[in-house]
Amino acid sequence: MTAPGPAVPTAELHTGSTATVELRARVAVVQGVIGSLMMFLGSLGTGWIANGSPMVRHPLVIELRVNAWGVYTCTVLLTLGAMLLIRSWLRLGQRLRGWPPGSLKTVTMAVIAWSVPMLFCVPIYSRDVYAYIGQGRLMLAGKDPYVEGISSLDNWFMLGADPEWAQARTPYGPYFLWIAAAVVRLTDAQPDLSVMLFRAAAYVGVVLCLVYVPKLAGLHNLNGARALWISVANPLFLISFVASAHNDALMVGLAVAGVYFAATKHPLLGILLVTGSIGIKPITILLLPFIGLLWAGRNASWLRRFVIWAATASLSFGILALSGMVDGLGLGWAWALLDPTPGYTGYSPSGFLGQQVERIGNHFDLHGDQMAATFRRALQGGAILLVLVLMFVGGDRKIVRRMAVAFAAVVLLSPIIQPWYILWFLPLLAATGIKDNWQIRSIYIVITFFVVFGAQDQLSVWPFINLSVSVSQVAFVIAVAFTLYLALIDPRTRTLLTHGGWRGWFGRGTPRGSTDLVAPAR
């Protein structure tokens, strides 16, 4: 009689040996590297270069930016590279379906490999990083960034900042202003070196997410590789937090790490890390009540919860108040919470639905603009009410999940949603379970939409260049055509939104992701 052999893992029954799965996954990783390199090359001709940068006098940059062929070539490279990165991300998930052993290493490798070329890009999709230089200069000049805009400084426009920041008060917390001041002190406001240092700070947030998203998923009995693939390997995350160098990366990384430590019975360290996140951008203040619930522990009485909430708030706000005393700015950052930016974005639920309310009101000769404003305030009020409900209802169950939903509600029901705002709550949602039904398919759509939107919305072309067709139109056509190819023609990806029909969208699904991406594994 022969001895029975080892059991074959379920994932291998469907996808072949682990070695084969890893090899196929690496093909997707390599394709993503190609896309990222294309974006790097494209950024030389269409990225945001400060007028005072020595790069504007480099022969290659001049050649790419003063000739129509160079501008168009870089536009095509940037857009196609971004779309290839989208496809590579989707294919990586398909090739790792079942998430066998080694998947976490592969996803981590993908994040690092795809992000390295972006570390050296000319800023793309946003030029907020140049405003950070101005805010650092304000600090070193002894001015109050919570009162004055960067236009109070000489030569501010030559350092690349968007004119919209000219009179704007900074919405950032004290710790980021300290970072900005340190960068400017080290670089003497040289724009290119400053961008690299701000990228380095943002990359700390990326690394924190790389480490703690899988750990947080593990606490919820979910596959860490899948959570990391959804939240950190996606192109919007890498473009926004590496290529664009948004300080939100550090905010999110500190928040995720803080939530992990609070959930593993290290509440004080969790509070310190979340407080650090608030000190970068104050929006993560809404995580504190849920950190308090984690601190209070299981079966805590209401008295204990209120006492812990008070202690959590006192500790966090006390640290921030002391920090404000160091630079004399106090709690000036609170304006960003109490007096949000006016206006709306047309693609946000609040913005789009508000426009429809306004049209209906005007059709009936009512005050459509006032009705729309009231509607948007109602949605914001609804988000705050939902946060309170999630604080008080649910007891000990799914505290981190409720935190993620509360954060998502505040973002999604706000009038203004920038593309990278989605990334604030996505790591927490991914670590607590995104099912393979409408939830993951919505992620595909949202990520692709914002990558397409940014590809045609944020292109820098010198105004004296005579172009027969605008680069935004070129980028838009390429991005939409590629998206249609992925959705309708590509035999590997066209089933992503249609597999299973209505049941695939509205079935119960599973958060483990064993069948969320159905396509040939070749």
Coordinates of C-alpha atoms in Angstrom, one line a residue:
M1 CA 0.0 0.0 0.0
T2 CA 1.3 3.4 -0.9
A3 CA 1.3 6.2 1.6
P4 CA -1.1 9.1 0.7
G5 CA 0.6 12.2 -0.7
P6 CA 0.2 15.7 0.7
A7 CA -3.1 17.4 0.2
V8 CA -3.2 19.7 -2.8
P9 CA -4.1 23.3 -1.9
T10 CA -7.5 24.4 -3.2
A11 CA -6.0 27.4 -5.0
E12 CA -3.6 25.1 -6.9
L13 CA -6.5 23.0 -8.1
H14 CA -7.8 26.0 -9.9
T15 CA -4.7 27.9 -10.9
G16 CA -1.8 25.4 -11.1
S17 CA 1.3 25.2 -8.9
T18 CA 2.3 28.1 -6.7
A19 CA 5.5 28.5 -8.8
T20 CA 3.3 28.8 -12.0
V21 CA 1.0 31.3 -10.3
E22 CA 4.0 33.4 -9.2
L23 CA 5.5 33.3 -12.7
R24 CA 2.3 34.4 -14.3
A25 CA 1.8 37.2 -11.7
R26 CA 5.3 38.5 -12.5
V27 CA 4.3 38.9 -16.1
A28 CA 1.7 41.4 -14.9
V29 CA 4.3 43.1 -12.7
V30 CA 6.6 43.5 -15.6
Q31 CA 3.8 45.0 -17.7
G32 CA 3.1 47.4 -15.0
V33 CA 6.7 48.5 -14.8
I34 CA 6.5 49.2 -18.5
G35 CA 3.5 51.3 -17.9
S36 CA 5.1 53.2 -15.1
L37 CA 8.2 53.9 -17.2
M38 CA 6.0 55.2 -20.0
M39 CA 4.4 57.6 -17.5
F40 CA 7.9 58.7 -16.3
L41 CA 8.9 59.5 -19.9
G42 CA 5.6 61.2 -20.6
S43 CA 5.9 63.4 -17.5
L44 CA 9.0 65.0 -19.0
G45 CA 6.9 66.7 -21.7
T46 CA 3.5 67.1 -19.9
G47 CA 4.3 67.1 -16.2
W48 CA 4.3 70.2 -14.0
I49 CA 7.8 71.8 -14.0
A50 CA 8.3 74.9 -11.9
N51 CA 9.2 78.0 -14.0
G52 CA 12.3 78.4 -11.7
S53 CA 13.5 74.9 -12.2
P54 CA 16.8 74.3 -14.0
M55 CA 14.9 71.5 -15.8
V56 CA 13.3 74.0 -18.1
R57 CA 16.7 74.7 -19.6
H58 CA 17.6 71.1 -20.2
P59 CA 18.0 70.4 -23.9
L60 CA 15.8 67.2 -23.8
V61 CA 13.0 68.9 -21.9
I62 CA 13.1 71.9 -24.2
E63 CA 12.9 69.6 -27.2
L64 CA 9.9 67.7 -25.8
R65 CA 8.1 70.8 -24.7
V66 CA 8.5 73.3 -27.5
N67 CA 7.7 71.0 -30.4
A68 CA 4.2 69.7 -31.1
W69 CA 5.5 66.2 -31.8
G70 CA 7.2 66.1 -28.4
V71 CA 4.1 67.3 -26.5
Y72 CA 1.9 64.8 -28.3
T73 CA 4.3 62.0 -27.9
C74 CA 4.6 62.6 -24.1
T75 CA 0.8 62.9 -23.9
V76 CA 0.4 59.5 -25.5
L77 CA 3.1 57.9 -23.4
L78 CA 1.6 59.3 -20.2
T79 CA -1.9 58.3 -21.0
L80 CA -1.1 54.9 -22.4
G81 CA 1.2 54.2 -19.5
A82 CA -1.5 55.0 -17.0
M83 CA -4.0 52.7 -18.8
L84 CA -1.4 49.9 -19.1
L85 CA -0.9 50.2 -15.4
I86 CA -4.7 49.8 -14.8
R87 CA -4.7 46.7 -16.9
S88 CA -1.6 45.3 -15.1
W89 CA -3.2 45.9 -11.8
L90 CA -6.4 44.0 -12.9
R91 CA -4.3 41.2 -14.4
L92 CA -2.2 40.9 -11.2
G93 CA -5.4 40.2 -9.3
Q94 CA -6.6 37.7 -11.9
R95 CA -3.3 35.8 -11.9
L96 CA -3.3 35.6 -8.1
R97 CA -6.9 34.6 -7.7
G98 CA -7.2 32.2 -4.9
W99 CA -4.4 34.2 -3.2
P100 CA -2.0 31.3 -2.6
P101 CA 1.1 31.4 -0.4
G102 CA 3.5 34.0 -1.7
S103 CA 0.8 36.3 -3.0
L104 CA 1.7 39.0 -0.4
K105 CA 5.3 39.0 -1.5
T106 CA 4.2 39.3 -5.1
V107 CA 1.9 42.2 -4.5
T108 CA 4.5 44.0 -2.4
M109 CA 7.0 43.5 -5.2
A110 CA 4.5 45.0 -7.6
V111 CA 3.9 48.1 -5.4
I112 CA 7.6 48.7 -5.2
A113 CA 8.4 48.0 -8.8
W114 CA 5.6 50.2 -10.1
S115 CA 6.3 53.1 -7.8
V116 CA 10.1 53.4 -8.4
P117 CA 9.8 55.1 -11.8
M118 CA 7.1 57.4 -10.3
L119 CA 9.6 58.5 -7.6
F120 CA 11.5 60.3 -10.4
C121 CA 8.6 61.6 -12.5
V122 CA 8.0 65.3 -13.0
P123 CA 4.8 65.9 -10.9
I124 CA 1.7 64.6 -12.7
Y125 CA -2.0 64.6 -12.1
S126 CA -1.5 67.5 -9.5
R127 CA 0.9 70.3 -8.7
D128 CA 0.0 70.7 -5.0
V129 CA 3.5 69.6 -4.1
Y130 CA 4.7 73.0 -5.2
A131 CA 2.3 74.7 -2.8
Y132 CA 4.0 72.8 0.0
I133 CA 7.1 74.7 -0.8
G134 CA 5.3 78.0 -0.4
Q135 CA 3.8 76.9 2.9
G136 CA 7.3 75.9 4.1
R137 CA 8.6 79.3 3.1
L138 CA 5.7 81.0 5.0
M139 CA 6.8 79.1 8.1
L140 CA 10.4 80.1 7.8
A141 CA 9.4 83.7 7.1
G142 CA 7.5 83.8 10.4
K143 CA 4.1 84.1 8.7
D144 CA 0.9 82.3 9.7
P145 CA -0.1 79.8 6.9
Y146 CA -3.6 79.6 8.5
V147 CA -4.0 83.3 7.8
E148 CA -1.9 84.2 4.8
G149 CA -1.6 82.7 1.3
I150 CA 1.6 82.1 -0.5
S151 CA 1.2 85.2 -2.6
S152 CA 2.5 87.2 0.4
L153 CA 5.9 85.7 -0.5
D154 CA 8.2 87.1 -3.3
N155 CA 8.8 84.8 -6.3
W156 CA 6.1 82.4 -5.3
F157 CA 4.8 81.8 -8.8
M158 CA 8.3 80.8 -10.1
L159 CA 8.3 77.9 -7.7
G160 CA 5.4 76.1 -9.5
A161 CA 2.4 76.6 -7.2
D162 CA -1.1 76.8 -8.7
P163 CA -2.4 80.3 -8.6
E164 CA -5.4 79.0 -6.7
W165 CA -3.1 78.7 -3.7
A166 CA -2.2 82.4 -3.9
Q167 CA -4.7 83.6 -1.3
A168 CA -5.7 80.3 0.2
R169 CA -5.0 79.4 3.8
T170 CA -3.4 76.0 4.3
P171 CA -5.7 73.2 5.4
Y172 CA -2.8 71.1 6.7
G173 CA -1.9 70.3 10.3
P174 CA 1.1 71.5 12.3
Y175 CA 3.2 68.4 11.7
F176 CA 3.1 68.7 8.0
L177 CA 4.0 72.4 8.2
W178 CA 7.0 71.4 10.2
I179 CA 8.0 68.9 7.4
A180 CA 7.5 71.6 4.8
A181 CA 9.6 74.1 6.7
A182 CA 12.4 71.4 7.1
V183 CA 12.3 70.7 3.4
V184 CA 12.6 74.3 2.4
R185 CA 15.4 74.8 5.0
L186 CA 17.3 71.9 3.5
T187 CA 16.8 72.8 -0.1
D188 CA 16.6 76.6 0.1
A189 CA 13.3 76.2 -1.8
Q190 CA 15.0 74.6 -4.9
P191 CA 11.8 73.2 -6.5
D192 CA 13.2 69.9 -7.9
L193 CA 15.0 68.9 -4.7
S194 CA 12.0 69.9 -2.7
V195 CA 9.7 67.7 -4.7
M196 CA 12.0 64.7 -4.1
L197 CA 12.0 65.3 -0.3
F198 CA 8.2 65.7 -0.2
R199 CA 8.0 62.5 -2.2
A200 CA 10.2 60.8 0.3
A201 CA 7.9 61.9 3.1
A202 CA 4.9 60.7 1.2
Y203 CA 6.6 57.3 0.5
V204 CA 6.9 56.8 4.3
G205 CA 3.1 56.7 4.2
V206 CA 3.1 54.2 1.4
V207 CA 5.5 52.0 3.3
L208 CA 3.3 52.2 6.4
C209 CA 0.3 51.0 4.3
L210 CA 2.5 48.2 2.8
V211 CA 3.2 47.0 6.3
Y212 CA -0.1 47.5 8.2
V213 CA -2.8 47.0 5.7
P214 CA -2.1 43.2 5.5
K215 CA -1.7 43.1 9.3
L216 CA -5.0 44.8 9.8
A217 CA -6.7 42.5 7.3
G218 CA -5.2 39.5 9.2
L219 CA -7.0 40.7 12.3
H220 CA -10.2 40.4 10.4
N221 CA -9.4 37.0 9.0
L222 CA -9.0 38.3 5.5
N223 CA -6.3 37.8 3.0
G224 CA -3.7 40.5 3.4
A225 CA -2.4 40.2 -0.1
R226 CA -5.8 40.9 -1.5
A227 CA -6.4 43.9 0.8
L228 CA -3.0 45.3 -0.2
W229 CA -3.7 44.7 -3.9
I230 CA -7.0 46.6 -3.7
S231 CA -5.8 49.5 -1.6
V232 CA -2.1 50.1 -2.3
A233 CA -1.2 48.4 -5.6
N234 CA -4.0 50.2 -7.5
P235 CA -2.7 52.9 -9.9
L236 CA -4.7 55.8 -8.4
F237 CA -2.9 55.2 -5.1
L238 CA 0.6 55.1 -6.7
I239 CA 0.0 58.0 -9.0
S240 CA -1.6 60.2 -6.3
F241 CA 0.7 59.3 -3.4
V242 CA 4.0 58.8 -5.3
A243 CA 4.0 60.7 -8.6
S244 CA 1.9 63.6 -7.2
A245 CA 3.6 63.4 -3.8
H246 CA 0.4 64.2 -1.9
N247 CA 0.8 64.6 1.8
D248 CA -2.4 62.5 2.2
A249 CA -0.1 59.4 1.8
L250 CA 1.5 60.1 5.2
M251 CA -1.8 60.9 6.7
V252 CA -3.3 57.6 5.6
G253 CA -0.2 55.6 6.5
L254 CA -0.1 57.0 10.1
A255 CA -3.9 56.4 10.4
V256 CA -3.7 52.8 9.2
A257 CA -0.8 52.0 11.6
G258 CA -2.6 53.7 14.5
V259 CA -5.8 51.7 13.9
Y260 CA -3.8 48.5 13.8
F261 CA -2.1 49.2 17.1
A262 CA -5.4 50.3 18.7
A263 CA -7.0 47.1 17.6
T264 CA -4.2 45.0 19.1
K265 CA -4.5 46.4 22.6
H266 CA -1.9 49.2 22.2
P267 CA -4.4 52.1 22.5
L268 CA -1.9 54.8 23.5
L269 CA 0.4 54.1 20.6
G270 CA -2.6 54.0 18.3
I271 CA -3.8 57.4 19.6
L272 CA -0.3 58.9 19.1
L273 CA -0.1 57.6 15.5
V274 CA -3.6 58.9 14.7
T275 CA -2.8 62.2 16.3
G276 CA 0.2 62.3 14.0
S277 CA -2.1 61.7 11.1
I278 CA -4.4 64.6 12.2
G279 CA -1.3 66.7 12.4
I280 CA -0.8 66.1 8.7
K281 CA -4.4 66.6 7.6
P282 CA -7.1 67.1 10.2
I283 CA -9.8 65.0 8.5
T284 CA -8.7 61.9 10.4
I285 CA -10.0 63.4 13.5
L286 CA -13.2 61.4 12.9
L287 CA -11.3 58.2 13.6
L288 CA -10.7 59.1 17.3
P289 CA -14.2 58.0 18.6
F290 CA -13.6 54.6 17.1
I291 CA -10.1 54.4 18.5
G292 CA -11.8 55.1 21.9
L293 CA -14.1 52.2 21.4
L294 CA -11.2 49.9 20.6
W295 CA -9.5 51.2 23.8
A296 CA -12.6 50.6 25.9
G297 CA -12.5 46.9 25.0
R298 CA -15.2 44.3 24.9
N299 CA -18.4 44.6 27.0
A300 CA -17.5 48.1 28.2
S301 CA -20.2 49.9 30.0
W302 CA -21.5 53.2 28.6
L303 CA -19.8 55.0 31.5
R304 CA -16.4 53.5 30.6
R305 CA -16.9 54.4 26.9
F306 CA -17.6 58.0 27.6
V307 CA -14.7 58.2 30.0
I308 CA -12.4 56.6 27.4
W309 CA -13.8 58.9 24.7
A310 CA -13.0 61.9 26.9
A311 CA -9.5 60.6 27.6
T312 CA -8.8 59.9 23.9
A313 CA -9.9 63.4 22.9
S314 CA -8.0 65.0 25.7
L315 CA -4.8 63.2 24.9
S316 CA -5.0 63.8 21.2
F317 CA -6.1 67.4 21.4
G318 CA -3.7 68.1 24.2
I319 CA -0.7 66.9 22.1
L320 CA -1.9 69.0 19.2
A321 CA -2.4 72.1 21.4
L322 CA 1.1 71.7 22.8
S323 CA 2.4 71.3 19.3
G324 CA 0.7 74.5 18.3
M325 CA 2.4 76.3 21.1
V326 CA 5.8 75.3 19.7
D327 CA 5.4 77.4 16.5
G328 CA 2.9 79.9 17.9
L329 CA 0.1 78.7 15.5
G330 CA -2.1 77.2 18.1
L331 CA -5.1 75.3 16.8
G332 CA -5.3 77.3 13.5
W333 CA -5.7 74.1 11.6
A334 CA -9.2 73.7 13.0
W335 CA -10.5 76.2 10.4
A336 CA -10.2 73.3 7.8
L337 CA -12.9 71.4 9.8
L338 CA -15.1 74.3 10.7
D339 CA -15.0 76.3 7.5
P340 CA -14.6 73.9 4.6
T341 CA -13.8 75.0 1.0
P342 CA -16.9 76.3 -0.8
G343 CA -18.1 74.9 -4.1
Y344 CA -18.5 71.4 -5.4
T345 CA -17.1 68.9 -7.9
G346 CA -19.5 67.8 -10.6
Y347 CA -18.7 64.1 -10.3
S348 CA -19.3 63.9 -6.6
P349 CA -22.7 62.5 -5.6
S350 CA -23.4 65.8 -3.8
G351 CA -22.3 67.9 -6.7
F352 CA -24.1 65.9 -9.4
L353 CA -27.4 65.4 -7.6
G354 CA -27.3 69.0 -6.4
Q355 CA -27.1 70.2 -10.0
Q356 CA -30.2 68.1 -10.8
V357 CA -32.0 69.7 -7.8
E358 CA -31.0 73.1 -9.1
R359 CA -32.3 72.4 -12.6
I360 CA -35.6 71.1 -11.2
G361 CA -36.0 74.1 -9.0
N362 CA -35.3 76.5 -11.8
H363 CA -37.7 74.7 -14.1
F364 CA -40.5 75.5 -11.6
D365 CA -39.3 79.1 -11.1
L366 CA -38.0 78.3 -7.6
H367 CA -34.7 79.3 -6.2
G368 CA -32.7 76.4 -7.6
D369 CA -29.4 77.5 -6.3
Q370 CA -30.6 77.8 -2.8
M371 CA -32.4 74.4 -3.0
A372 CA -29.2 72.8 -4.3
A373 CA -27.1 74.4 -1.4
T374 CA -29.7 73.1 1.1
F375 CA -29.6 69.7 -0.4
R376 CA -25.8 69.5 -0.2
R377 CA -25.8 70.7 3.4
A378 CA -28.4 68.0 4.1
L379 CA -26.1 65.3 2.7
Q380 CA -23.2 66.5 4.8
G381 CA -25.5 66.5 7.9
G382 CA -26.5 63.0 7.0
A383 CA -22.9 61.9 6.9
I384 CA -22.4 63.4 10.4
L385 CA -25.5 61.7 11.6
L386 CA -24.3 58.3 10.2
V387 CA -20.9 58.8 12.0
L388 CA -22.8 59.3 15.3
V389 CA -25.0 56.2 14.7
L390 CA -22.0 54.1 13.9
M391 CA -20.3 55.3 17.1
F392 CA -23.3 54.4 19.3
V393 CA -24.8 51.4 17.5
G394 CA -23.0 48.1 17.1
G395 CA -21.4 47.6 20.5
D396 CA -18.2 45.6 20.2
R397 CA -18.9 44.4 16.7
K398 CA -16.9 45.4 13.6
I399 CA -15.5 48.6 15.1
V400 CA -12.9 49.1 12.4
R401 CA -15.4 48.3 9.7
R402 CA -17.8 50.9 11.2
M403 CA -14.9 53.4 11.3
A404 CA -14.2 52.7 7.6
V405 CA -17.9 53.2 6.6
A406 CA -18.1 56.4 8.7
F407 CA -14.9 57.8 6.9
A408 CA -16.3 56.8 3.5
A409 CA -19.7 58.5 4.2
V410 CA -18.0 61.8 5.2
V411 CA -15.9 61.7 2.0
L412 CA -18.6 60.5 -0.4
L413 CA -21.3 62.9 0.8
S414 CA -19.1 66.0 0.7
P415 CA -19.6 68.5 -2.1
I416 CA -15.9 68.4 -3.1
I417 CA -14.2 65.1 -3.8
Q418 CA -10.7 65.2 -5.2
P419 CA -9.6 61.9 -6.8
W420 CA -7.2 61.0 -4.1
Y421 CA -9.9 61.5 -1.3
I422 CA -11.1 58.0 -2.2
L423 CA -7.8 56.7 -1.0
W424 CA -8.4 58.0 2.5
F425 CA -10.8 55.3 3.4
L426 CA -10.0 52.5 0.9
P427 CA -7.3 50.8 3.0
L428 CA -9.6 50.5 5.9
L429 CA -12.4 49.2 3.8
A430 CA -10.1 46.7 2.1
A431 CA -8.7 45.5 5.4
T432 CA -12.2 44.8 6.7
G433 CA -13.6 43.2 3.6
I434 CA -14.5 44.2 0.1
K435 CA -16.7 41.5 -1.4
D436 CA -16.5 40.1 -4.9
N437 CA -19.8 41.5 -6.0
W438 CA -20.8 45.1 -6.6
Q439 CA -18.3 46.2 -4.0
I440 CA -15.1 45.2 -5.9
R441 CA -16.6 46.1 -9.3
S442 CA -17.4 49.6 -8.0
I443 CA -13.7 49.8 -7.0
Y444 CA -12.7 48.9 -10.6
I445 CA -15.0 51.6 -12.0
V446 CA -14.0 54.4 -9.5
I447 CA -10.2 53.8 -9.8
T448 CA -10.4 53.7 -13.6
F449 CA -12.6 56.8 -13.7
F450 CA -10.2 58.9 -11.7
V451 CA -7.2 57.7 -13.6
V452 CA -8.9 58.6 -16.8
F453 CA -10.1 61.9 -15.4
G454 CA -6.6 62.9 -14.2
A455 CA -4.9 61.9 -17.4
Q456 CA -6.8 64.5 -19.4
D457 CA -7.4 67.1 -16.6
Q458 CA -3.9 67.7 -15.3
L459 CA -1.5 68.2 -18.3
S460 CA 1.0 71.0 -18.4
V461 CA 1.8 72.6 -21.8
W462 CA 3.6 75.8 -22.3
P463 CA 1.0 78.4 -23.4
F464 CA 3.0 79.6 -26.5
I465 CA 2.9 76.1 -28.1
N466 CA 0.6 76.1 -31.1
L467 CA -1.3 72.8 -31.1
S468 CA -4.0 71.9 -33.7
V469 CA -5.7 69.6 -31.2
S470 CA -5.5 70.1 -27.4
V471 CA -3.6 67.5 -25.5
S472 CA -6.5 67.1 -23.1
Q473 CA -8.6 65.9 -26.1
V474 CA -5.9 63.5 -27.2
A475 CA -5.5 62.0 -23.7
F476 CA -9.3 61.7 -23.3
V477 CA -9.8 59.8 -26.5
I478 CA -6.9 57.4 -25.7
A479 CA -8.1 56.8 -22.1
V480 CA -11.7 56.2 -23.1
A481 CA -10.7 54.0 -26.0
F482 CA -8.5 51.9 -23.8
T483 CA -11.2 51.7 -21.1
L484 CA -13.7 50.4 -23.7
Y485 CA -11.1 47.9 -24.9
L486 CA -10.7 46.6 -21.3
A487 CA -14.4 46.4 -20.8
L488 CA -15.6 45.1 -24.1
I489 CA -12.8 43.5 -26.2
D490 CA -9.8 42.4 -24.1
P491 CA -10.5 38.6 -23.6
R492 CA -8.7 38.7 -20.2
T493 CA -10.5 41.7 -18.6
R494 CA -13.9 42.0 -20.4
T495 CA -15.6 39.6 -17.9
L496 CA -14.7 41.7 -14.9
L497 CA -18.0 43.6 -14.8
T498 CA -20.2 41.1 -16.5
H499 CA -19.3 37.7 -15.1
G500 CA -22.3 36.1 -13.3
G501 CA -24.8 38.6 -14.7
W502 CA -27.0 40.3 -12.1
R503 CA -26.1 37.7 -9.6
G504 CA -22.5 38.6 -10.0
W505 CA -23.3 42.2 -9.0
F506 CA -25.8 41.6 -6.3
G507 CA -25.0 38.2 -4.9
R508 CA -23.5 37.9 -1.4
G509 CA -20.0 37.4 -2.7
T510 CA -17.0 36.7 -0.5
P511 CA -14.4 39.1 1.0
R512 CA -11.6 36.6 0.4
G513 CA -11.5 37.2 -3.3
S514 CA -11.2 33.6 -4.5
T515 CA -13.5 34.2 -7.5
D516 CA -13.7 38.0 -7.8
L517 CA -11.6 38.1 -10.9
V518 CA -12.6 35.5 -13.5
A519 CA -10.5 35.2 -16.6
P520 CA -8.1 32.8 -18.2
A521 CA -5.0 32.6 -16.0
R522 CA -2.7 32.4 -19.0

